[in-house]
């Protein structure tokens, strides 16, 4: 039994293709990373490695994002509806692993 990837992750290539390469470079997103917006009310931008997208804990956040926003993200990029401190704790754990 494998991890069910959210359809938002399966369509990540499509989402990324819609962003112009020059826009990504100007916005400070290095190759192999993705910008996400995190927060329940006020959103803060984080840049994380694409490899995090496959981690089960991150997949849970992506599933929540898909349930709340579908494919229409209010910030124009991937928006994750969780507390900023919880996101920071999760990415710190992923970075150490």
Short mmCIF file of N, CA and C in Angstrom, two decimals:
data_model
loop_
_atom_site.label_atom_id
_atom_site.label_comp_id
_atom_site.label_asym_id
_atom_site.label_seq_id
_atom_site.Cartn_x
_atom_site.Cartn_y
_atom_site.Cartn_z
N UNK A 1 0.85 -1.17 0.00
CA UNK A 1 0.00 0.00 0.00
C UNK A 1 0.89 1.24 0.00
N UNK A 2 0.83 2.04 -1.05
CA UNK A 2 1.66 3.23 -1.16
C UNK A 2 0.92 4.47 -0.70
N UNK A 3 1.63 5.56 -0.77
CA UNK A 3 1.06 6.85 -0.40
C UNK A 3 0.24 7.37 -1.57
N UNK A 4 -0.99 7.81 -1.30
CA UNK A 4 -1.82 8.41 -2.35
C UNK A 4 -1.39 9.86 -2.53
N UNK A 5 -0.86 10.16 -3.69
CA UNK A 5 -0.44 11.52 -3.97
C UNK A 5 -1.65 12.36 -4.32
N UNK A 6 -1.76 13.56 -3.76
CA UNK A 6 -2.89 14.41 -4.10
C UNK A 6 -2.82 14.83 -5.56
N UNK A 7 -3.98 15.05 -6.15
CA UNK A 7 -3.98 15.43 -7.56
C UNK A 7 -3.24 16.74 -7.78
N UNK A 8 -3.17 17.58 -6.75
CA UNK A 8 -2.41 18.84 -6.90
C UNK A 8 -0.93 18.54 -7.15
N UNK A 9 -0.41 17.48 -6.51
CA UNK A 9 0.98 17.12 -6.74
C UNK A 9 1.15 16.51 -8.12
N UNK A 10 0.18 15.71 -8.54
CA UNK A 10 0.26 15.10 -9.85
C UNK A 10 0.22 16.16 -10.95
N UNK A 11 -0.41 17.27 -10.67
CA UNK A 11 -0.49 18.35 -11.65
C UNK A 11 0.55 19.43 -11.38
N UNK A 12 1.52 19.16 -10.52
CA UNK A 12 2.53 20.16 -10.18
C UNK A 12 3.30 20.61 -11.41
N UNK A 13 3.60 19.69 -12.32
CA UNK A 13 4.31 20.07 -13.54
C UNK A 13 3.50 21.08 -14.33
N UNK A 14 2.21 20.84 -14.40
CA UNK A 14 1.34 21.75 -15.14
C UNK A 14 1.34 23.13 -14.48
N UNK A 15 1.27 23.16 -13.16
CA UNK A 15 1.27 24.43 -12.42
C UNK A 15 2.60 25.16 -12.64
N UNK A 16 3.70 24.42 -12.54
CA UNK A 16 5.01 25.04 -12.71
C UNK A 16 5.23 25.55 -14.13
N UNK A 17 4.67 24.84 -15.11
CA UNK A 17 4.82 25.27 -16.50
C UNK A 17 4.14 26.61 -16.74
N UNK A 18 3.11 26.91 -15.96
CA UNK A 18 2.40 28.16 -16.17
C UNK A 18 3.19 29.37 -15.68
N UNK A 19 4.17 29.11 -14.84
CA UNK A 19 5.02 30.20 -14.35
C UNK A 19 6.15 30.39 -15.34
N UNK A 20 6.34 31.59 -15.81
CA UNK A 20 7.43 31.87 -16.75
C UNK A 20 8.76 31.68 -16.04
N UNK A 21 9.74 31.16 -16.75
CA UNK A 21 11.06 30.93 -16.17
C UNK A 21 11.66 32.22 -15.63
N UNK A 22 11.52 33.29 -16.36
CA UNK A 22 12.10 34.55 -15.91
C UNK A 22 11.43 35.03 -14.62
N UNK A 23 10.14 34.80 -14.48
CA UNK A 23 9.43 35.19 -13.26
C UNK A 23 9.96 34.41 -12.07
N UNK A 24 10.18 33.10 -12.26
CA UNK A 24 10.70 32.28 -11.16
C UNK A 24 12.08 32.76 -10.75
N UNK A 25 12.94 33.05 -11.72
CA UNK A 25 14.29 33.49 -11.39
C UNK A 25 14.28 34.85 -10.71
N UNK A 26 13.44 35.75 -11.16
CA UNK A 26 13.36 37.07 -10.56
C UNK A 26 12.79 37.01 -9.15
N UNK A 27 11.96 36.02 -8.89
CA UNK A 27 11.32 35.94 -7.58
C UNK A 27 12.19 35.19 -6.56
N UNK A 28 13.39 34.77 -6.94
CA UNK A 28 14.31 34.16 -6.00
C UNK A 28 14.06 32.69 -5.71
N UNK A 29 13.49 31.96 -6.66
CA UNK A 29 13.26 30.53 -6.46
C UNK A 29 14.31 29.77 -7.26
N UNK A 30 15.28 29.17 -6.56
CA UNK A 30 16.33 28.44 -7.27
C UNK A 30 15.81 27.15 -7.90
N UNK A 31 16.53 26.67 -8.88
CA UNK A 31 16.17 25.41 -9.54
C UNK A 31 16.07 24.30 -8.49
N UNK A 32 15.04 23.47 -8.62
CA UNK A 32 14.84 22.37 -7.68
C UNK A 32 14.06 22.76 -6.44
N UNK A 33 13.51 23.96 -6.43
CA UNK A 33 12.74 24.46 -5.29
C UNK A 33 11.39 24.99 -5.77
N UNK A 34 10.50 25.21 -4.84
CA UNK A 34 9.20 25.78 -5.14
C UNK A 34 8.82 26.77 -4.04
N UNK A 35 8.18 27.84 -4.43
CA UNK A 35 7.68 28.82 -3.46
C UNK A 35 6.30 28.39 -3.01
N UNK A 36 6.06 28.44 -1.71
CA UNK A 36 4.74 28.15 -1.16
C UNK A 36 4.37 29.29 -0.22
N UNK A 37 3.08 29.49 -0.08
CA UNK A 37 2.57 30.53 0.82
C UNK A 37 1.87 29.83 1.97
N UNK A 38 2.27 30.18 3.18
CA UNK A 38 1.83 29.46 4.37
C UNK A 38 1.18 30.41 5.35
N UNK A 39 0.10 29.95 5.96
CA UNK A 39 -0.56 30.73 7.00
C UNK A 39 -2.05 30.53 6.93
N UNK A 40 -2.69 30.71 8.06
CA UNK A 40 -4.14 30.54 8.10
C UNK A 40 -4.86 31.83 7.71
N UNK A 41 -4.32 32.97 8.12
CA UNK A 41 -4.94 34.25 7.79
C UNK A 41 -3.98 35.08 6.95
N UNK A 42 -2.85 35.41 7.53
CA UNK A 42 -1.82 36.16 6.81
C UNK A 42 -0.82 35.16 6.24
N UNK A 43 -0.54 35.24 4.96
CA UNK A 43 0.34 34.27 4.30
C UNK A 43 1.77 34.79 4.22
N UNK A 44 2.71 33.88 4.45
CA UNK A 44 4.13 34.19 4.34
C UNK A 44 4.73 33.25 3.29
N UNK A 45 5.63 33.76 2.49
CA UNK A 45 6.24 32.98 1.41
C UNK A 45 7.47 32.24 1.92
N UNK A 46 7.54 30.95 1.57
CA UNK A 46 8.70 30.10 1.88
C UNK A 46 9.15 29.44 0.59
N UNK A 47 10.43 29.18 0.46
CA UNK A 47 10.98 28.45 -0.67
C UNK A 47 11.52 27.13 -0.13
N UNK A 48 10.99 26.03 -0.65
CA UNK A 48 11.37 24.70 -0.14
C UNK A 48 11.83 23.81 -1.30
N UNK A 49 12.67 22.82 -1.01
CA UNK A 49 13.10 21.89 -2.05
C UNK A 49 11.91 21.08 -2.57
N UNK A 50 11.90 20.82 -3.85
CA UNK A 50 10.84 20.01 -4.46
C UNK A 50 10.79 18.63 -3.84
N UNK A 51 11.90 18.12 -3.35
CA UNK A 51 11.94 16.78 -2.74
C UNK A 51 10.99 16.67 -1.56
N UNK A 52 10.67 17.79 -0.89
CA UNK A 52 9.73 17.75 0.23
C UNK A 52 8.34 17.34 -0.22
N UNK A 53 8.00 17.56 -1.48
CA UNK A 53 6.66 17.28 -1.97
C UNK A 53 6.28 15.80 -1.90
N UNK A 54 7.27 14.93 -1.78
CA UNK A 54 7.01 13.49 -1.71
C UNK A 54 6.96 12.96 -0.29
N UNK A 55 7.34 13.74 0.69
CA UNK A 55 7.36 13.29 2.08
C UNK A 55 5.92 13.18 2.60
N UNK A 56 5.57 12.08 3.28
CA UNK A 56 4.19 11.88 3.75
C UNK A 56 3.62 13.05 4.56
N UNK A 57 4.41 13.67 5.40
CA UNK A 57 3.90 14.80 6.19
C UNK A 57 3.58 15.99 5.30
N UNK A 58 4.40 16.21 4.30
CA UNK A 58 4.16 17.31 3.37
C UNK A 58 2.97 16.99 2.48
N UNK A 59 2.84 15.72 2.10
CA UNK A 59 1.69 15.29 1.29
C UNK A 59 0.39 15.56 2.04
N UNK A 60 0.40 15.37 3.36
CA UNK A 60 -0.79 15.68 4.16
C UNK A 60 -1.16 17.16 4.02
N UNK A 61 -0.15 18.04 4.07
CA UNK A 61 -0.41 19.47 3.89
C UNK A 61 -0.94 19.76 2.49
N UNK A 62 -0.40 19.08 1.49
CA UNK A 62 -0.87 19.28 0.13
C UNK A 62 -2.32 18.83 -0.03
N UNK A 63 -2.67 17.73 0.64
CA UNK A 63 -4.06 17.27 0.61
C UNK A 63 -4.99 18.31 1.23
N UNK A 64 -4.58 18.90 2.34
CA UNK A 64 -5.38 19.95 2.99
C UNK A 64 -5.52 21.15 2.06
N UNK A 65 -4.44 21.49 1.38
CA UNK A 65 -4.46 22.60 0.45
C UNK A 65 -5.43 22.33 -0.69
N UNK A 66 -5.39 21.12 -1.20
CA UNK A 66 -6.29 20.74 -2.30
C UNK A 66 -7.75 20.80 -1.85
N UNK A 67 -8.03 20.33 -0.63
CA UNK A 67 -9.39 20.37 -0.12
C UNK A 67 -9.90 21.80 0.03
N UNK A 68 -9.03 22.70 0.49
CA UNK A 68 -9.45 24.07 0.74
C UNK A 68 -9.48 24.93 -0.51
N UNK A 69 -8.47 24.79 -1.37
CA UNK A 69 -8.33 25.72 -2.49
C UNK A 69 -8.54 25.08 -3.86
N UNK A 70 -8.47 23.75 -3.95
CA UNK A 70 -8.51 23.13 -5.27
C UNK A 70 -7.29 23.60 -6.06
N UNK A 71 -7.53 24.10 -7.26
CA UNK A 71 -6.43 24.59 -8.08
C UNK A 71 -6.44 26.11 -8.21
N UNK A 72 -7.25 26.77 -7.42
CA UNK A 72 -7.31 28.23 -7.44
C UNK A 72 -6.72 28.74 -6.13
N UNK A 73 -5.44 29.05 -6.17
CA UNK A 73 -4.75 29.49 -4.97
C UNK A 73 -4.74 31.02 -4.92
N UNK A 74 -5.17 31.59 -3.79
CA UNK A 74 -5.35 33.03 -3.69
C UNK A 74 -4.07 33.85 -3.86
N UNK A 75 -2.93 33.27 -3.59
CA UNK A 75 -1.67 34.02 -3.68
C UNK A 75 -1.03 33.88 -5.07
N UNK A 76 -1.66 33.13 -5.96
CA UNK A 76 -1.09 32.93 -7.28
C UNK A 76 -0.08 31.80 -7.31
N UNK A 77 0.25 31.23 -6.17
CA UNK A 77 1.15 30.10 -6.05
C UNK A 77 0.55 29.09 -5.09
N UNK A 78 1.26 28.05 -4.82
CA UNK A 78 0.78 27.00 -3.94
C UNK A 78 0.59 27.56 -2.53
N UNK A 79 -0.63 27.51 -2.04
CA UNK A 79 -0.97 28.04 -0.72
C UNK A 79 -1.28 26.89 0.22
N UNK A 80 -0.63 26.89 1.38
CA UNK A 80 -0.81 25.81 2.36
C UNK A 80 -1.48 26.39 3.60
N UNK A 81 -2.68 25.91 3.93
CA UNK A 81 -3.44 26.47 5.05
C UNK A 81 -3.06 25.82 6.39
N UNK A 82 -1.95 26.23 6.94
CA UNK A 82 -1.56 25.76 8.27
C UNK A 82 -0.83 26.88 8.99
N UNK A 83 -0.66 26.71 10.27
CA UNK A 83 0.05 27.73 11.04
C UNK A 83 1.51 27.78 10.59
N UNK A 84 2.04 28.98 10.58
CA UNK A 84 3.42 29.19 10.14
C UNK A 84 4.40 28.41 11.02
N UNK A 85 4.21 28.42 12.33
CA UNK A 85 5.14 27.71 13.22
C UNK A 85 5.11 26.20 12.97
N UNK A 86 3.94 25.64 12.67
CA UNK A 86 3.84 24.21 12.37
C UNK A 86 4.59 23.88 11.08
N UNK A 87 4.49 24.76 10.09
CA UNK A 87 5.19 24.56 8.82
C UNK A 87 6.70 24.63 9.03
N UNK A 88 7.14 25.59 9.81
CA UNK A 88 8.58 25.73 10.09
C UNK A 88 9.10 24.49 10.81
N UNK A 89 8.35 23.98 11.78
CA UNK A 89 8.76 22.76 12.49
C UNK A 89 8.86 21.58 11.54
N UNK A 90 7.87 21.43 10.64
CA UNK A 90 7.89 20.33 9.70
C UNK A 90 9.08 20.44 8.75
N UNK A 91 9.31 21.61 8.19
CA UNK A 91 10.43 21.73 7.24
C UNK A 91 11.78 21.57 7.94
N UNK A 92 11.87 21.96 9.21
CA UNK A 92 13.11 21.75 9.96
C UNK A 92 13.38 20.25 10.12
N UNK A 93 12.32 19.49 10.44
CA UNK A 93 12.46 18.03 10.56
C UNK A 93 12.86 17.40 9.22
N UNK A 94 12.23 17.86 8.15
CA UNK A 94 12.57 17.32 6.82
C UNK A 94 13.99 17.65 6.43
N UNK A 95 14.44 18.83 6.79
CA UNK A 95 15.81 19.25 6.46
C UNK A 95 16.84 18.37 7.18
N UNK A 96 16.53 18.00 8.42
CA UNK A 96 17.46 17.16 9.21
C UNK A 96 17.48 15.71 8.74
N UNK A 97 16.40 15.26 8.08
CA UNK A 97 16.34 13.85 7.69
C UNK A 97 17.01 13.57 6.38
#
